[in-house]
Coordinates of C-alpha atoms in Angstrom, one line a residue:
X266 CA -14.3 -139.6 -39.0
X267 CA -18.0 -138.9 -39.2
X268 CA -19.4 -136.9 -42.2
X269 CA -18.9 -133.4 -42.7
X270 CA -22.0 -131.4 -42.8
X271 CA -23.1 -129.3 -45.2
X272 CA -26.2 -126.6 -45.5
X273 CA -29.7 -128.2 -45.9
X274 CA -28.2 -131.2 -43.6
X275 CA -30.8 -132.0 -40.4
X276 CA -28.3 -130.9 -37.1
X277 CA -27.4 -133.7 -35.2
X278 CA -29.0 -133.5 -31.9
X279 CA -27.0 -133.7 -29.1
X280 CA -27.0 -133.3 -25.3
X281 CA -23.3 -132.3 -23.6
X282 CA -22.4 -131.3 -19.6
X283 CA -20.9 -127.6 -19.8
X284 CA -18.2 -125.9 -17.3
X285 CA -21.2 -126.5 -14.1
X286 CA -22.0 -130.1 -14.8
X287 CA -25.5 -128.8 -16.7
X288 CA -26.6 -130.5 -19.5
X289 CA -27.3 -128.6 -22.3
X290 CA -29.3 -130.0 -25.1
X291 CA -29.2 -129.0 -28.6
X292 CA -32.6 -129.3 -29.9
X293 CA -33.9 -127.1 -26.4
X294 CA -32.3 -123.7 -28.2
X295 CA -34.8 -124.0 -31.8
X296 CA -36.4 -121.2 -32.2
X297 CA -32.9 -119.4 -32.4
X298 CA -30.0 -119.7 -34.7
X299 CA -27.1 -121.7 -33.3
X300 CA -23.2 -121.5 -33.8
X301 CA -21.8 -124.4 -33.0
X302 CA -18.3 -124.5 -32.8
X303 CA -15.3 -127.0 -32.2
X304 CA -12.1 -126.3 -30.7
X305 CA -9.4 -128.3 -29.7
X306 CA -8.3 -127.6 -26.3
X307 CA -9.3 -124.8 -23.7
X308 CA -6.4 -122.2 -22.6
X309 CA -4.0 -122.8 -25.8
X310 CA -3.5 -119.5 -27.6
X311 CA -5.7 -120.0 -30.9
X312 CA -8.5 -121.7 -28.7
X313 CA -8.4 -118.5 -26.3
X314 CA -7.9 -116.0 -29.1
X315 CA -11.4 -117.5 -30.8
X316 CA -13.4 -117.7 -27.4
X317 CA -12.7 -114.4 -26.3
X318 CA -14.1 -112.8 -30.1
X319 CA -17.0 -115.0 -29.5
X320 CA -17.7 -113.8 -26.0
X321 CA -16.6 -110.5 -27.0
X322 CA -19.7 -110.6 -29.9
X323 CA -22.2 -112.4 -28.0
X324 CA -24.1 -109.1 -26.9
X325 CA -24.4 -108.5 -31.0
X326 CA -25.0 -112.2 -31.5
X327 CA -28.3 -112.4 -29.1
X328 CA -29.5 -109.0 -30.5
X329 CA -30.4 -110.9 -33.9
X330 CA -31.1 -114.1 -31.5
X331 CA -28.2 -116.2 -32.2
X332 CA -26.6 -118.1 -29.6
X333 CA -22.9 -119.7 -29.4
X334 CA -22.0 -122.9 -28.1
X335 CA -18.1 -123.5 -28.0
X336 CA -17.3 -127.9 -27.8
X337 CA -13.8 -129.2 -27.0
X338 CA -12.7 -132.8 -25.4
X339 CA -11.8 -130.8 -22.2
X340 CA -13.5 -131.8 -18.7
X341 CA -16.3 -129.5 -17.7
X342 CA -13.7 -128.4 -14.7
X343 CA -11.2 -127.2 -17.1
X344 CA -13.7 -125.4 -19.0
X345 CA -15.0 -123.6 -16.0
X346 CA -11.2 -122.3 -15.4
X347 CA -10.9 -121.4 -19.0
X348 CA -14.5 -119.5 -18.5
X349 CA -13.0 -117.7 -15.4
X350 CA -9.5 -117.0 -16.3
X351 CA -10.7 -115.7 -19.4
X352 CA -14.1 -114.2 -18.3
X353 CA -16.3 -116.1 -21.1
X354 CA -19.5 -115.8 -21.4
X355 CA -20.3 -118.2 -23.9
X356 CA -21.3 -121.4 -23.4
X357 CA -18.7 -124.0 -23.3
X358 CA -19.2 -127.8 -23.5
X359 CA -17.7 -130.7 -22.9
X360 CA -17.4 -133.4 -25.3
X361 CA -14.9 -136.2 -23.5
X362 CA -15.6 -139.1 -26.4
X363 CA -15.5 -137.1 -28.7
X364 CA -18.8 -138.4 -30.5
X365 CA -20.5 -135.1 -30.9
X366 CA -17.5 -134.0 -32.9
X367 CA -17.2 -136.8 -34.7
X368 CA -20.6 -137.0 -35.6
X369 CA -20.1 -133.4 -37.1
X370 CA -17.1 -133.8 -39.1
X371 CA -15.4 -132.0 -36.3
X372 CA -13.1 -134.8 -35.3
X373 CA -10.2 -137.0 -37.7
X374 CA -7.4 -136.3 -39.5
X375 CA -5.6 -133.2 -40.1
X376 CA -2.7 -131.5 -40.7
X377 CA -0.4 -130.3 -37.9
X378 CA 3.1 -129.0 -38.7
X379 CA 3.2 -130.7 -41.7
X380 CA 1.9 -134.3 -40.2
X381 CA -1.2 -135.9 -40.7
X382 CA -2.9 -136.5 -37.1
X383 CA -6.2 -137.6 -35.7
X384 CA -7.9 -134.8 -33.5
X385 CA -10.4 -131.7 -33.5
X386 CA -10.6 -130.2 -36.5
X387 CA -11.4 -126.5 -35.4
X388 CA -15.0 -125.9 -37.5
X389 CA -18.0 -123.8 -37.2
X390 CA -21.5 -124.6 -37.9
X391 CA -24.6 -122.6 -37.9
X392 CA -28.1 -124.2 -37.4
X393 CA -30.8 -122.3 -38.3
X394 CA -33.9 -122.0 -36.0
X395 CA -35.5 -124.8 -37.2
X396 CA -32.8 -127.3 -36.5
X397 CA -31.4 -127.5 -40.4
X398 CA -27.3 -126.0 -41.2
X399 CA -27.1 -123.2 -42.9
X400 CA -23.2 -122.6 -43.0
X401 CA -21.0 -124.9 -42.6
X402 CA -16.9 -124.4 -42.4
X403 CA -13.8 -126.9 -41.8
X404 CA -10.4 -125.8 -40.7
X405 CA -11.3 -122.4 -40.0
X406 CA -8.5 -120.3 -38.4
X407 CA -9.2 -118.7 -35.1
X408 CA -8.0 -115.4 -35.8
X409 CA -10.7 -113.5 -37.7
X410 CA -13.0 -116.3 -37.5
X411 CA -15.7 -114.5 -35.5
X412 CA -15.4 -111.4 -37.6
X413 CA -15.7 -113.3 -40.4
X414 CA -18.9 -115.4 -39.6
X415 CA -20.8 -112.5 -38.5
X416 CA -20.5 -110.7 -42.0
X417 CA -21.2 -114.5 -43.4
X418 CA -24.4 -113.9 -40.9
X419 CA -24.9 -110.3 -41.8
X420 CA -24.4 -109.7 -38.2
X421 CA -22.8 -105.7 -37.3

């Protein structure tokens, strides 16, 4: 498992395909703040729940010029069904070996049902326009997540 971040930490920089094959590259949004978050699996009830509050806030989110970028292990033709069954508007990556997430602390062990298992560990992190985190947060639960990150963000 790679390092959780923490604020002050340099973002790592990455480059990912989303749901049309596009890459999209990390370090090309500066200027603007950045959630980043990590989800396990596109179309499972938790991971919709949390895309649709992003999507739902995005309008909100770009008015104080924050994007969202939503990572999961799913295939960029999955995440283009989840986009249109769904009808997200954020943008959604795809992170097949996993080593974004692991090199965010996003990917390892966790509890599920009582087990310990290796997977995504569903976090948020915000960069900050110059590339540096300035919230960081671990086993967040998708309900009340987005509300909660936008007070965090002092975002109405």
């Amino acid at each position: 498992m790679g390092e959780r971040l923490t604020p002050g930490d340099a973002a790592p920089d990455f480059t990912l395909p989303d749901d049309t094959g596009a890459q999209v590259t990390l370090s090309d949004l500066r200027g603007k703040r950045v959630i980043v978050y990590f989800y396990p699996a596109a179309m499972t009830p938790g991971c919709t729940k949390q895309a649709c509050d992003f999507s739902d806030s995005l309008e909100a989110l770009r008015a104080a010029d924050t994007e969202v970028v939503g990572i999961s292990p799913d295939s960029p033709d999955k995440l283009a069904r989840f986009r249109e069954r769904d009808g997200l508007t954020i943008t959604l990556l795809s992170d097949a070996d996993k080593s974004v997430m692991t090199a965010w602390g996003a990917y390892g062990e966790k509890k599920l049902y009582g087990k310990v298992v290796e997977g995504v560990i569903r976090s948020t992190i915000v960069v900050g326009p110059d590339g540096v985190v300035t919230h960081a947060q671990y086993n967040v639960k998708a309900t009340g997540h987005v509300a909660r990150i936008r007070r965090d963000l002092g975002i109405e």
